[in-house]
């Protein structure tokens, strides 16, 4: 299972994702490029192959862990923090807004967005210090709010997200997006810096109230503002498209399993908690036929208590499945990320099977404290962690030997 997942990642990183946005190849006038996210260096290199000398200026913004490789001479590389923004994220946002504003009317701004962009570009409202925004985002992430809801707040608590990067450009804006959001639209990925925003301040207020409680939420309300509305004339200059997404990853992995002789299928799980996903996998284990495999693309929400241990949602789900009865000795479950990072575990997830002997007391303690990394290390079930340059979704694969 681990080999097939790695092969699927390798296959997708070789694709020319920029070419899937046909308007980019014929971009008019001088072209300025802003690439942001965990896949930013790879997406920019692809764009440079397509546009060559037409690129006048470029900014590539990614995480500390992502390898940049060799970039075109036109590109400036910046790094910033993930998943909580830092001062470098503010500097990156300032540089991006500056580039967007300087594109001539007869030119084109190409924006390449991938997962992780929300924290890499941070321009808090003038009324909100960076520290206050960091606290709000951290509270939302720890609350277990789905990433789509977290990004709704991010879009309305920003001077660059929710289409504001595009709105600050007087030229045509072409945005190619590699999505890590199940069933997501362009505005969901990276909180949509170059996509029109169909959500409103009222939507953000509802998320804040539901996730943080009314008292804490009201402290944030005054800082919220509207993004680039679908009714705004400036949105007509924007062409934002998802060029690669979670289903591509799930389908590629499923095809790889089929080549290994398994009857494989894939499904998208748009919304689930880590507990619900673990139960879904356990229930599937009860009915899985010999030689069958199912790939679930999902990014479950998880509520982290104060003092949570070292681990990640993929590793937690794998440990939960292993600790519950019902997993046969001929059945394996892989829970892994596409970006090579599973929370604070230092791994990309875990792969377990019913034939493993696990101390139930230790497993339950690890689950309660969200401290699964050391257990997987002891069992040898952890998956190697290293940034892949791809960020599409997590996958949860269950397979039974034929």
mmCIF file of C-alpha atoms in Angstrom:
data_model
loop_
_atom_site.group_PDB
_atom_site.id
_atom_site.type_symbol
_atom_site.label_atom_id
_atom_site.label_comp_id
_atom_site.label_asym_id
_atom_site.label_seq_id
_atom_site.Cartn_x
_atom_site.Cartn_y
_atom_site.Cartn_z
ATOM 1 C CA UNK A 1 0.000 0.000 0.000
ATOM 2 C CA UNK A 2 2.804 2.412 0.886
ATOM 3 C CA UNK A 3 4.586 1.714 -2.400
ATOM 4 C CA UNK A 4 1.442 2.323 -4.440
ATOM 5 C CA UNK A 5 0.765 5.586 -2.585
ATOM 6 C CA UNK A 6 4.325 6.777 -3.276
ATOM 7 C CA UNK A 7 4.000 5.812 -6.943
ATOM 8 C CA UNK A 8 0.736 7.756 -7.243
ATOM 9 C CA UNK A 9 2.418 10.845 -5.771
ATOM 10 C CA UNK A 10 5.349 10.471 -8.174
ATOM 11 C CA UNK A 11 3.009 10.084 -11.146
ATOM 12 C CA UNK A 12 0.998 13.205 -10.285
ATOM 13 C CA UNK A 13 4.055 15.379 -9.656
ATOM 14 C CA UNK A 14 5.130 14.678 -13.240
ATOM 15 C CA UNK A 15 1.927 16.139 -14.691
ATOM 16 C CA UNK A 16 1.904 19.582 -16.290
ATOM 17 C CA UNK A 17 -0.843 21.013 -14.119
ATOM 18 C CA UNK A 18 -0.480 24.531 -15.517
ATOM 19 C CA UNK A 19 -1.265 23.200 -18.989
ATOM 20 C CA UNK A 20 -4.667 22.168 -17.635
ATOM 21 C CA UNK A 21 -5.556 25.886 -17.512
ATOM 22 C CA UNK A 22 -5.488 26.510 -21.283
ATOM 23 C CA UNK A 23 -5.574 30.303 -21.001
ATOM 24 C CA UNK A 24 -2.155 30.454 -19.319
ATOM 25 C CA UNK A 25 -0.202 29.282 -22.375
ATOM 26 C CA UNK A 26 -1.602 32.225 -24.374
ATOM 27 C CA UNK A 27 -1.272 34.831 -21.597
ATOM 28 C CA UNK A 28 -0.988 38.313 -23.107
ATOM 29 C CA UNK A 29 1.579 41.041 -22.515
ATOM 30 C CA UNK A 30 4.240 40.942 -19.813
ATOM 31 C CA UNK A 31 3.445 38.145 -17.370
ATOM 32 C CA UNK A 32 3.901 38.336 -13.613
ATOM 33 C CA UNK A 33 3.630 35.113 -11.587
ATOM 34 C CA UNK A 34 2.799 34.503 -7.931
ATOM 35 C CA UNK A 35 3.026 30.863 -6.811
ATOM 36 C CA UNK A 36 2.010 30.049 -3.235
ATOM 37 C CA UNK A 37 1.521 26.808 -1.322
ATOM 38 C CA UNK A 38 3.223 23.499 -0.625
ATOM 39 C CA UNK A 39 3.402 22.777 -4.365
ATOM 40 C CA UNK A 40 4.486 26.310 -5.340
ATOM 41 C CA UNK A 41 8.047 25.524 -6.555
ATOM 42 C CA UNK A 42 6.885 22.621 -8.729
ATOM 43 C CA UNK A 43 3.942 24.589 -10.144
ATOM 44 C CA UNK A 44 6.175 27.555 -10.933
ATOM 45 C CA UNK A 45 8.743 25.394 -12.739
ATOM 46 C CA UNK A 46 5.907 23.973 -14.825
ATOM 47 C CA UNK A 47 4.664 27.488 -15.579
ATOM 48 C CA UNK A 48 8.168 28.624 -16.553
ATOM 49 C CA UNK A 49 8.415 25.741 -19.031
ATOM 50 C CA UNK A 50 5.165 26.891 -20.631
ATOM 51 C CA UNK A 51 5.755 30.661 -20.662
ATOM 52 C CA UNK A 52 9.559 30.909 -20.768
ATOM 53 C CA UNK A 53 10.880 34.422 -21.386
ATOM 54 C CA UNK A 54 7.410 35.958 -21.224
ATOM 55 C CA UNK A 55 7.669 35.875 -17.425
ATOM 56 C CA UNK A 56 8.911 39.289 -16.333
ATOM 57 C CA UNK A 57 8.740 38.832 -12.567
ATOM 58 C CA UNK A 58 7.846 35.967 -10.243
ATOM 59 C CA UNK A 59 7.375 35.329 -6.538
ATOM 60 C CA UNK A 60 7.385 31.777 -5.142
ATOM 61 C CA UNK A 61 6.163 31.310 -1.549
ATOM 62 C CA UNK A 62 6.298 27.954 0.202
ATOM 63 C CA UNK A 63 6.877 26.224 3.547
ATOM 64 C CA UNK A 64 10.207 25.686 5.277
ATOM 65 C CA UNK A 65 9.994 21.931 4.649
ATOM 66 C CA UNK A 66 9.300 22.111 0.893
ATOM 67 C CA UNK A 67 12.281 21.658 -1.410
ATOM 68 C CA UNK A 68 12.533 24.409 -4.018
ATOM 69 C CA UNK A 69 15.084 22.907 -6.394
ATOM 70 C CA UNK A 70 16.272 25.052 -9.285
ATOM 71 C CA UNK A 71 14.039 28.035 -10.051
ATOM 72 C CA UNK A 72 14.047 30.387 -13.034
ATOM 73 C CA UNK A 73 16.162 33.529 -12.669
ATOM 74 C CA UNK A 74 12.998 35.669 -12.717
ATOM 75 C CA UNK A 75 11.780 34.131 -9.451
ATOM 76 C CA UNK A 76 12.216 35.289 -5.869
ATOM 77 C CA UNK A 77 11.779 32.514 -3.290
ATOM 78 C CA UNK A 78 10.206 33.248 0.099
ATOM 79 C CA UNK A 79 9.390 30.858 2.930
ATOM 80 C CA UNK A 80 6.802 31.241 5.683
ATOM 81 C CA UNK A 81 5.129 29.276 8.465
ATOM 82 C CA UNK A 82 2.423 26.604 8.308
ATOM 83 C CA UNK A 83 -0.258 26.070 9.634
ATOM 84 C CA UNK A 84 -0.099 29.212 11.801
ATOM 85 C CA UNK A 85 1.176 32.319 9.959
ATOM 86 C CA UNK A 86 4.219 34.251 11.142
ATOM 87 C CA UNK A 87 5.882 37.572 10.373
ATOM 88 C CA UNK A 88 7.328 36.051 7.180
ATOM 89 C CA UNK A 89 3.759 35.299 6.042
ATOM 90 C CA UNK A 90 2.951 39.001 6.437
ATOM 91 C CA UNK A 91 6.025 39.975 4.418
ATOM 92 C CA UNK A 92 5.096 37.456 1.697
ATOM 93 C CA UNK A 93 1.576 38.871 1.465
ATOM 94 C CA UNK A 94 2.930 42.408 1.216
ATOM 95 C CA UNK A 95 5.270 41.403 -1.610
ATOM 96 C CA UNK A 96 2.456 39.575 -3.438
ATOM 97 C CA UNK A 97 0.110 42.576 -3.207
ATOM 98 C CA UNK A 98 2.890 44.812 -4.484
ATOM 99 C CA UNK A 99 3.503 42.614 -7.529
ATOM 100 C CA UNK A 100 -0.225 42.398 -8.319
ATOM 101 C CA UNK A 101 -0.580 46.178 -8.227
ATOM 102 C CA UNK A 102 2.363 46.677 -10.604
ATOM 103 C CA UNK A 103 1.137 44.461 -13.465
ATOM 104 C CA UNK A 104 0.408 46.762 -16.442
ATOM 105 C CA UNK A 105 -3.133 46.828 -17.815
ATOM 106 C CA UNK A 106 -2.010 45.045 -20.989
ATOM 107 C CA UNK A 107 -0.217 42.327 -19.005
ATOM 108 C CA UNK A 108 -1.319 39.196 -17.131
ATOM 109 C CA UNK A 109 -1.040 38.104 -13.520
ATOM 110 C CA UNK A 110 -0.741 34.313 -13.187
ATOM 111 C CA UNK A 111 -1.466 33.022 -9.689
ATOM 112 C CA UNK A 112 -0.624 29.402 -8.838
ATOM 113 C CA UNK A 113 -2.296 28.242 -5.631
ATOM 114 C CA UNK A 114 -1.877 24.985 -3.719
ATOM 115 C CA UNK A 115 -2.734 23.723 -0.252
ATOM 116 C CA UNK A 116 -1.023 25.513 2.621
ATOM 117 C CA UNK A 117 -1.364 28.932 0.978
ATOM 118 C CA UNK A 118 -3.714 30.250 3.672
ATOM 119 C CA UNK A 119 -0.970 30.489 6.297
ATOM 120 C CA UNK A 120 1.799 31.446 3.859
ATOM 121 C CA UNK A 121 -0.006 34.633 2.813
ATOM 122 C CA UNK A 122 -1.159 36.643 5.828
ATOM 123 C CA UNK A 123 -2.380 40.219 5.683
ATOM 124 C CA UNK A 124 -4.466 40.797 8.840
ATOM 125 C CA UNK A 125 -6.988 43.626 8.910
ATOM 126 C CA UNK A 126 -5.359 46.934 9.825
ATOM 127 C CA UNK A 127 -7.315 46.814 13.087
ATOM 128 C CA UNK A 128 -5.939 43.382 14.099
ATOM 129 C CA UNK A 129 -2.362 42.642 15.214
ATOM 130 C CA UNK A 130 -0.754 39.507 13.805
ATOM 131 C CA UNK A 131 -0.713 37.875 17.245
ATOM 132 C CA UNK A 132 -4.495 38.218 17.538
ATOM 133 C CA UNK A 133 -5.049 36.621 14.137
ATOM 134 C CA UNK A 134 -2.660 33.781 15.016
ATOM 135 C CA UNK A 135 -4.711 33.063 18.139
ATOM 136 C CA UNK A 136 -8.026 33.032 16.249
ATOM 137 C CA UNK A 137 -6.740 30.631 13.581
ATOM 138 C CA UNK A 138 -5.141 28.358 16.177
ATOM 139 C CA UNK A 139 -8.397 28.228 18.147
ATOM 140 C CA UNK A 140 -10.383 27.400 15.010
ATOM 141 C CA UNK A 141 -8.006 24.612 13.981
ATOM 142 C CA UNK A 142 -8.025 23.111 17.472
ATOM 143 C CA UNK A 143 -11.825 23.352 17.683
ATOM 144 C CA UNK A 144 -12.195 20.673 15.018
ATOM 145 C CA UNK A 145 -13.912 23.032 12.567
ATOM 146 C CA UNK A 146 -13.784 21.667 8.976
ATOM 147 C CA UNK A 147 -11.113 23.338 6.862
ATOM 148 C CA UNK A 148 -13.762 24.889 4.611
ATOM 149 C CA UNK A 149 -15.187 26.743 7.619
ATOM 150 C CA UNK A 150 -11.749 27.797 8.843
ATOM 151 C CA UNK A 151 -11.038 29.233 5.401
ATOM 152 C CA UNK A 152 -14.360 31.097 5.399
ATOM 153 C CA UNK A 153 -13.137 33.015 8.438
ATOM 154 C CA UNK A 154 -9.672 33.472 6.927
ATOM 155 C CA UNK A 155 -11.165 35.034 3.782
ATOM 156 C CA UNK A 156 -13.063 37.653 5.776
ATOM 157 C CA UNK A 157 -10.230 38.335 8.196
ATOM 158 C CA UNK A 158 -7.701 39.397 5.579
ATOM 159 C CA UNK A 159 -6.527 42.039 3.131
ATOM 160 C CA UNK A 160 -5.312 39.480 0.556
ATOM 161 C CA UNK A 161 -7.603 36.441 0.725
ATOM 162 C CA UNK A 162 -11.159 36.207 -0.604
ATOM 163 C CA UNK A 163 -10.086 37.508 -4.009
ATOM 164 C CA UNK A 164 -8.405 40.654 -2.705
ATOM 165 C CA UNK A 165 -5.071 39.788 -4.379
ATOM 166 C CA UNK A 166 -6.863 39.661 -7.738
ATOM 167 C CA UNK A 167 -8.892 42.782 -6.943
ATOM 168 C CA UNK A 168 -5.663 44.705 -6.433
ATOM 169 C CA UNK A 169 -4.544 43.949 -9.994
ATOM 170 C CA UNK A 170 -5.677 46.085 -12.951
ATOM 171 C CA UNK A 171 -4.817 43.397 -15.518
ATOM 172 C CA UNK A 172 -6.245 40.005 -16.374
ATOM 173 C CA UNK A 173 -5.779 37.387 -13.626
ATOM 174 C CA UNK A 174 -5.375 33.679 -14.434
ATOM 175 C CA UNK A 175 -5.388 31.382 -11.413
ATOM 176 C CA UNK A 176 -4.499 27.663 -11.572
ATOM 177 C CA UNK A 177 -5.288 25.744 -8.389
ATOM 178 C CA UNK A 178 -4.199 22.376 -7.033
ATOM 179 C CA UNK A 179 -6.924 21.634 -4.497
ATOM 180 C CA UNK A 180 -6.538 19.833 -1.188
ATOM 181 C CA UNK A 181 -10.197 20.408 -0.270
ATOM 182 C CA UNK A 182 -12.659 17.556 -0.869
ATOM 183 C CA UNK A 183 -15.426 18.884 -3.102
ATOM 184 C CA UNK A 184 -13.906 22.346 -2.818
ATOM 185 C CA UNK A 185 -14.371 25.300 -5.148
ATOM 186 C CA UNK A 186 -11.599 27.728 -6.168
ATOM 187 C CA UNK A 187 -12.306 30.060 -3.242
ATOM 188 C CA UNK A 188 -11.809 27.211 -0.742
ATOM 189 C CA UNK A 189 -8.161 26.506 -1.605
ATOM 190 C CA UNK A 190 -5.665 28.761 0.149
ATOM 191 C CA UNK A 191 -8.710 30.850 1.119
ATOM 192 C CA UNK A 192 -8.975 32.035 -2.478
ATOM 193 C CA UNK A 193 -6.515 34.936 -2.872
ATOM 194 C CA UNK A 194 -7.279 35.151 -6.603
ATOM 195 C CA UNK A 195 -10.817 33.762 -6.722
ATOM 196 C CA UNK A 196 -14.148 35.493 -6.343
ATOM 197 C CA UNK A 197 -15.765 34.844 -2.977
ATOM 198 C CA UNK A 198 -19.420 33.745 -2.791
ATOM 199 C CA UNK A 199 -19.426 33.778 1.041
ATOM 200 C CA UNK A 200 -20.178 36.739 3.285
ATOM 201 C CA UNK A 201 -19.245 38.223 6.634
ATOM 202 C CA UNK A 202 -22.422 36.660 8.038
ATOM 203 C CA UNK A 203 -21.105 33.214 7.058
ATOM 204 C CA UNK A 204 -17.845 33.911 8.897
ATOM 205 C CA UNK A 205 -19.726 35.115 11.972
ATOM 206 C CA UNK A 206 -21.720 31.887 12.089
ATOM 207 C CA UNK A 207 -18.544 29.780 11.892
ATOM 208 C CA UNK A 208 -16.877 31.773 14.659
ATOM 209 C CA UNK A 209 -19.912 31.525 16.939
ATOM 210 C CA UNK A 210 -20.326 27.790 16.384
ATOM 211 C CA UNK A 211 -16.615 27.006 16.833
ATOM 212 C CA UNK A 212 -15.457 29.459 19.507
ATOM 213 C CA UNK A 213 -18.613 30.378 21.391
ATOM 214 C CA UNK A 214 -20.568 33.636 21.185
ATOM 215 C CA UNK A 215 -18.440 35.633 23.604
ATOM 216 C CA UNK A 216 -15.113 34.918 21.915
ATOM 217 C CA UNK A 217 -16.645 35.204 18.443
ATOM 218 C CA UNK A 218 -17.936 38.719 19.089
ATOM 219 C CA UNK A 219 -14.397 39.870 19.860
ATOM 220 C CA UNK A 220 -13.541 39.068 16.227
ATOM 221 C CA UNK A 221 -16.656 40.371 14.446
ATOM 222 C CA UNK A 222 -15.465 43.984 14.202
ATOM 223 C CA UNK A 223 -12.416 42.924 12.152
ATOM 224 C CA UNK A 224 -14.348 41.041 9.440
ATOM 225 C CA UNK A 225 -14.868 42.466 5.937
ATOM 226 C CA UNK A 226 -16.238 41.369 2.562
ATOM 227 C CA UNK A 227 -13.983 39.968 -0.174
ATOM 228 C CA UNK A 228 -14.295 40.095 -3.971
ATOM 229 C CA UNK A 229 -17.980 39.474 -4.499
ATOM 230 C CA UNK A 230 -19.261 37.531 -7.489
ATOM 231 C CA UNK A 231 -21.258 40.692 -8.296
ATOM 232 C CA UNK A 232 -18.165 42.911 -8.382
ATOM 233 C CA UNK A 233 -17.181 44.000 -11.902
ATOM 234 C CA UNK A 234 -13.514 43.281 -11.115
ATOM 235 C CA UNK A 235 -14.378 39.584 -10.887
ATOM 236 C CA UNK A 236 -14.882 39.564 -14.664
ATOM 237 C CA UNK A 237 -11.100 39.893 -15.104
ATOM 238 C CA UNK A 238 -10.477 36.711 -13.082
ATOM 239 C CA UNK A 239 -10.334 33.177 -14.497
ATOM 240 C CA UNK A 240 -9.713 30.762 -11.598
ATOM 241 C CA UNK A 241 -9.789 27.000 -12.179
ATOM 242 C CA UNK A 242 -8.998 23.876 -10.206
ATOM 243 C CA UNK A 243 -6.542 21.912 -12.343
ATOM 244 C CA UNK A 244 -5.780 19.007 -9.979
ATOM 245 C CA UNK A 245 -7.588 17.773 -6.905
ATOM 246 C CA UNK A 246 -8.344 15.046 -4.381
ATOM 247 C CA UNK A 247 -10.236 12.846 -6.825
ATOM 248 C CA UNK A 248 -7.207 12.771 -9.138
ATOM 249 C CA UNK A 249 -5.080 11.461 -6.276
ATOM 250 C CA UNK A 250 -7.658 8.884 -5.176
ATOM 251 C CA UNK A 251 -8.238 7.673 -8.747
ATOM 252 C CA UNK A 252 -4.504 7.400 -9.494
ATOM 253 C CA UNK A 253 -3.925 5.421 -6.302
ATOM 254 C CA UNK A 254 -6.900 3.180 -7.089
ATOM 255 C CA UNK A 255 -5.500 2.484 -10.557
ATOM 256 C CA UNK A 256 -2.150 1.583 -9.015
ATOM 257 C CA UNK A 257 -3.820 -0.934 -6.712
ATOM 258 C CA UNK A 258 -5.682 -2.424 -9.673
ATOM 259 C CA UNK A 259 -2.352 -2.926 -11.462
ATOM 260 C CA UNK A 260 -1.258 -4.944 -8.405
ATOM 261 C CA UNK A 261 -4.211 -7.285 -8.946
ATOM 262 C CA UNK A 262 -6.711 -5.863 -6.435
ATOM 263 C CA UNK A 263 -10.307 -4.979 -7.259
ATOM 264 C CA UNK A 264 -9.996 -1.325 -6.332
ATOM 265 C CA UNK A 265 -12.460 1.539 -6.109
ATOM 266 C CA UNK A 266 -12.308 5.048 -4.651
ATOM 267 C CA UNK A 267 -14.670 7.382 -2.832
ATOM 268 C CA UNK A 268 -14.597 10.976 -1.618
ATOM 269 C CA UNK A 269 -15.564 11.717 1.983
ATOM 270 C CA UNK A 270 -16.496 15.389 1.990
ATOM 271 C CA UNK A 271 -16.993 15.781 5.725
ATOM 272 C CA UNK A 272 -16.177 13.563 8.697
ATOM 273 C CA UNK A 273 -14.528 13.684 12.083
ATOM 274 C CA UNK A 274 -11.519 11.482 12.741
ATOM 275 C CA UNK A 275 -13.732 9.272 14.902
ATOM 276 C CA UNK A 276 -16.341 8.909 12.147
ATOM 277 C CA UNK A 277 -13.724 8.042 9.545
ATOM 278 C CA UNK A 278 -12.146 5.417 11.791
ATOM 279 C CA UNK A 279 -15.570 3.830 12.289
ATOM 280 C CA UNK A 280 -16.181 3.893 8.513
ATOM 281 C CA UNK A 281 -12.916 2.015 7.947
ATOM 282 C CA UNK A 282 -13.651 -0.478 10.728
ATOM 283 C CA UNK A 283 -17.130 -1.158 9.331
ATOM 284 C CA UNK A 284 -15.708 -1.623 5.826
ATOM 285 C CA UNK A 285 -13.202 -4.129 7.233
ATOM 286 C CA UNK A 286 -16.133 -6.307 8.300
ATOM 287 C CA UNK A 287 -17.495 -6.604 4.746
ATOM 288 C CA UNK A 288 -14.345 -6.367 2.619
ATOM 289 C CA UNK A 289 -13.991 -9.305 0.237
ATOM 290 C CA UNK A 290 -10.753 -11.110 -0.519
ATOM 291 C CA UNK A 291 -8.711 -9.199 -3.093
ATOM 292 C CA UNK A 292 -10.731 -5.986 -2.631
ATOM 293 C CA UNK A 293 -9.399 -2.496 -1.860
ATOM 294 C CA UNK A 294 -11.154 0.821 -1.286
ATOM 295 C CA UNK A 295 -9.490 4.242 -1.330
ATOM 296 C CA UNK A 296 -11.172 6.995 0.686
ATOM 297 C CA UNK A 297 -10.020 10.555 0.008
ATOM 298 C CA UNK A 298 -10.673 12.542 3.174
ATOM 299 C CA UNK A 299 -9.295 15.193 5.489
ATOM 300 C CA UNK A 300 -11.176 14.547 8.729
ATOM 301 C CA UNK A 301 -11.543 17.191 11.390
ATOM 302 C CA UNK A 302 -10.021 16.530 14.779
ATOM 303 C CA UNK A 303 -10.514 18.418 18.049
ATOM 304 C CA UNK A 304 -7.199 18.793 19.869
ATOM 305 C CA UNK A 305 -7.173 19.381 23.628
ATOM 306 C CA UNK A 306 -4.639 21.608 25.342
ATOM 307 C CA UNK A 307 -1.454 19.627 25.908
ATOM 308 C CA UNK A 308 -2.064 17.234 23.015
ATOM 309 C CA UNK A 309 0.862 14.928 22.329
ATOM 310 C CA UNK A 310 2.865 14.318 19.176
ATOM 311 C CA UNK A 311 0.974 12.886 16.247
ATOM 312 C CA UNK A 312 -1.347 13.591 13.336
ATOM 313 C CA UNK A 313 -4.880 12.838 12.225
ATOM 314 C CA UNK A 314 -3.818 10.075 9.820
ATOM 315 C CA UNK A 315 -1.772 8.313 12.476
ATOM 316 C CA UNK A 316 -4.568 8.767 15.012
ATOM 317 C CA UNK A 317 -7.149 7.182 12.691
ATOM 318 C CA UNK A 318 -4.798 4.267 11.969
ATOM 319 C CA UNK A 319 -4.272 3.647 15.695
ATOM 320 C CA UNK A 320 -8.005 3.878 16.374
ATOM 321 C CA UNK A 321 -8.745 1.250 13.683
ATOM 322 C CA UNK A 322 -5.998 -1.017 15.015
ATOM 323 C CA UNK A 323 -7.193 -0.703 18.618
ATOM 324 C CA UNK A 324 -10.799 -1.660 17.809
ATOM 325 C CA UNK A 325 -11.861 -5.265 17.123
ATOM 326 C CA UNK A 326 -12.712 -6.345 13.581
ATOM 327 C CA UNK A 327 -9.506 -5.916 11.585
ATOM 328 C CA UNK A 328 -8.497 -9.294 10.161
ATOM 329 C CA UNK A 329 -4.920 -10.511 9.937
ATOM 330 C CA UNK A 330 -5.193 -10.462 6.114
ATOM 331 C CA UNK A 331 -6.395 -6.833 6.038
ATOM 332 C CA UNK A 332 -4.256 -3.683 5.997
ATOM 333 C CA UNK A 333 -5.174 -0.024 6.414
ATOM 334 C CA UNK A 334 -3.020 2.856 5.180
ATOM 335 C CA UNK A 335 -3.739 6.345 6.507
ATOM 336 C CA UNK A 336 -1.446 8.873 4.883
ATOM 337 C CA UNK A 337 -0.991 12.370 3.542
ATOM 338 C CA UNK A 338 -0.107 13.452 0.022
ATOM 339 C CA UNK A 339 2.176 16.275 1.187
ATOM 340 C CA UNK A 340 4.358 14.030 3.344
ATOM 341 C CA UNK A 341 3.353 15.705 6.610
ATOM 342 C CA UNK A 342 0.974 14.303 9.223
ATOM 343 C CA UNK A 343 0.551 16.880 11.959
ATOM 344 C CA UNK A 344 3.447 16.998 14.421
ATOM 345 C CA UNK A 345 4.315 13.314 14.047
ATOM 346 C CA UNK A 346 7.357 13.775 11.807
ATOM 347 C CA UNK A 347 5.837 11.117 9.531
ATOM 348 C CA UNK A 348 3.364 11.063 6.655
ATOM 349 C CA UNK A 349 0.928 8.745 8.455
ATOM 350 C CA UNK A 350 0.775 5.065 9.330
ATOM 351 C CA UNK A 351 -0.051 1.666 7.857
ATOM 352 C CA UNK A 352 -1.437 -1.067 10.127
ATOM 353 C CA UNK A 353 -2.811 -4.589 9.779
ATOM 354 C CA UNK A 354 -4.880 -6.931 11.875
ATOM 355 C CA UNK A 355 -1.909 -9.212 12.459
ATOM 356 C CA UNK A 356 -0.153 -6.672 14.667
ATOM 357 C CA UNK A 357 -0.037 -7.097 18.430
ATOM 358 C CA UNK A 358 -0.796 -3.815 20.175
ATOM 359 C CA UNK A 359 -1.043 -3.026 23.881
ATOM 360 C CA UNK A 360 -4.677 -1.908 24.188
ATOM 361 C CA UNK A 361 -4.000 0.178 27.279
ATOM 362 C CA UNK A 362 -1.201 2.098 25.599
ATOM 363 C CA UNK A 363 -3.257 2.518 22.422
ATOM 364 C CA UNK A 364 -6.241 3.935 24.295
ATOM 365 C CA UNK A 365 -4.014 6.295 26.287
ATOM 366 C CA UNK A 366 -2.379 7.490 23.063
ATOM 367 C CA UNK A 367 -5.767 8.053 21.462
ATOM 368 C CA UNK A 368 -7.080 10.048 24.430
ATOM 369 C CA UNK A 369 -4.027 12.320 24.508
ATOM 370 C CA UNK A 370 -3.623 12.486 20.700
ATOM 371 C CA UNK A 371 -0.108 11.133 21.204
ATOM 372 C CA UNK A 372 0.117 8.420 18.558
ATOM 373 C CA UNK A 373 3.541 9.012 16.991
ATOM 374 C CA UNK A 374 5.587 7.069 19.552
ATOM 375 C CA UNK A 375 3.244 4.074 19.372
ATOM 376 C CA UNK A 376 3.586 3.827 15.592
ATOM 377 C CA UNK A 377 7.357 4.229 15.934
ATOM 378 C CA UNK A 378 7.462 1.330 18.406
ATOM 379 C CA UNK A 379 5.261 -0.852 16.166
ATOM 380 C CA UNK A 380 7.144 0.089 13.014
ATOM 381 C CA UNK A 381 3.872 1.156 11.391
ATOM 382 C CA UNK A 382 4.787 4.791 10.667
ATOM 383 C CA UNK A 383 5.237 6.025 7.092
ATOM 384 C CA UNK A 384 8.336 7.974 6.158
ATOM 385 C CA UNK A 385 7.766 11.724 6.347
ATOM 386 C CA UNK A 386 9.245 14.138 3.801
ATOM 387 C CA UNK A 387 7.729 16.990 1.808
ATOM 388 C CA UNK A 388 6.533 15.673 -1.552
ATOM 389 C CA UNK A 389 5.853 18.911 -3.428
ATOM 390 C CA UNK A 390 2.249 17.767 -3.825
ATOM 391 C CA UNK A 391 -0.707 18.600 -1.592
ATOM 392 C CA UNK A 392 -4.030 17.173 -2.729
ATOM 393 C CA UNK A 393 -5.593 15.420 0.267
ATOM 394 C CA UNK A 394 -5.100 12.598 2.749
ATOM 395 C CA UNK A 395 -5.976 9.051 1.699
ATOM 396 C CA UNK A 396 -7.337 6.208 3.796
ATOM 397 C CA UNK A 397 -6.933 2.855 2.051
ATOM 398 C CA UNK A 398 -8.255 -0.490 3.246
ATOM 399 C CA UNK A 399 -7.291 -3.688 1.422
ATOM 400 C CA UNK A 400 -7.702 -7.398 1.979
ATOM 401 C CA UNK A 401 -5.309 -9.980 0.560
ATOM 402 C CA UNK A 402 -6.595 -12.133 -2.264
#
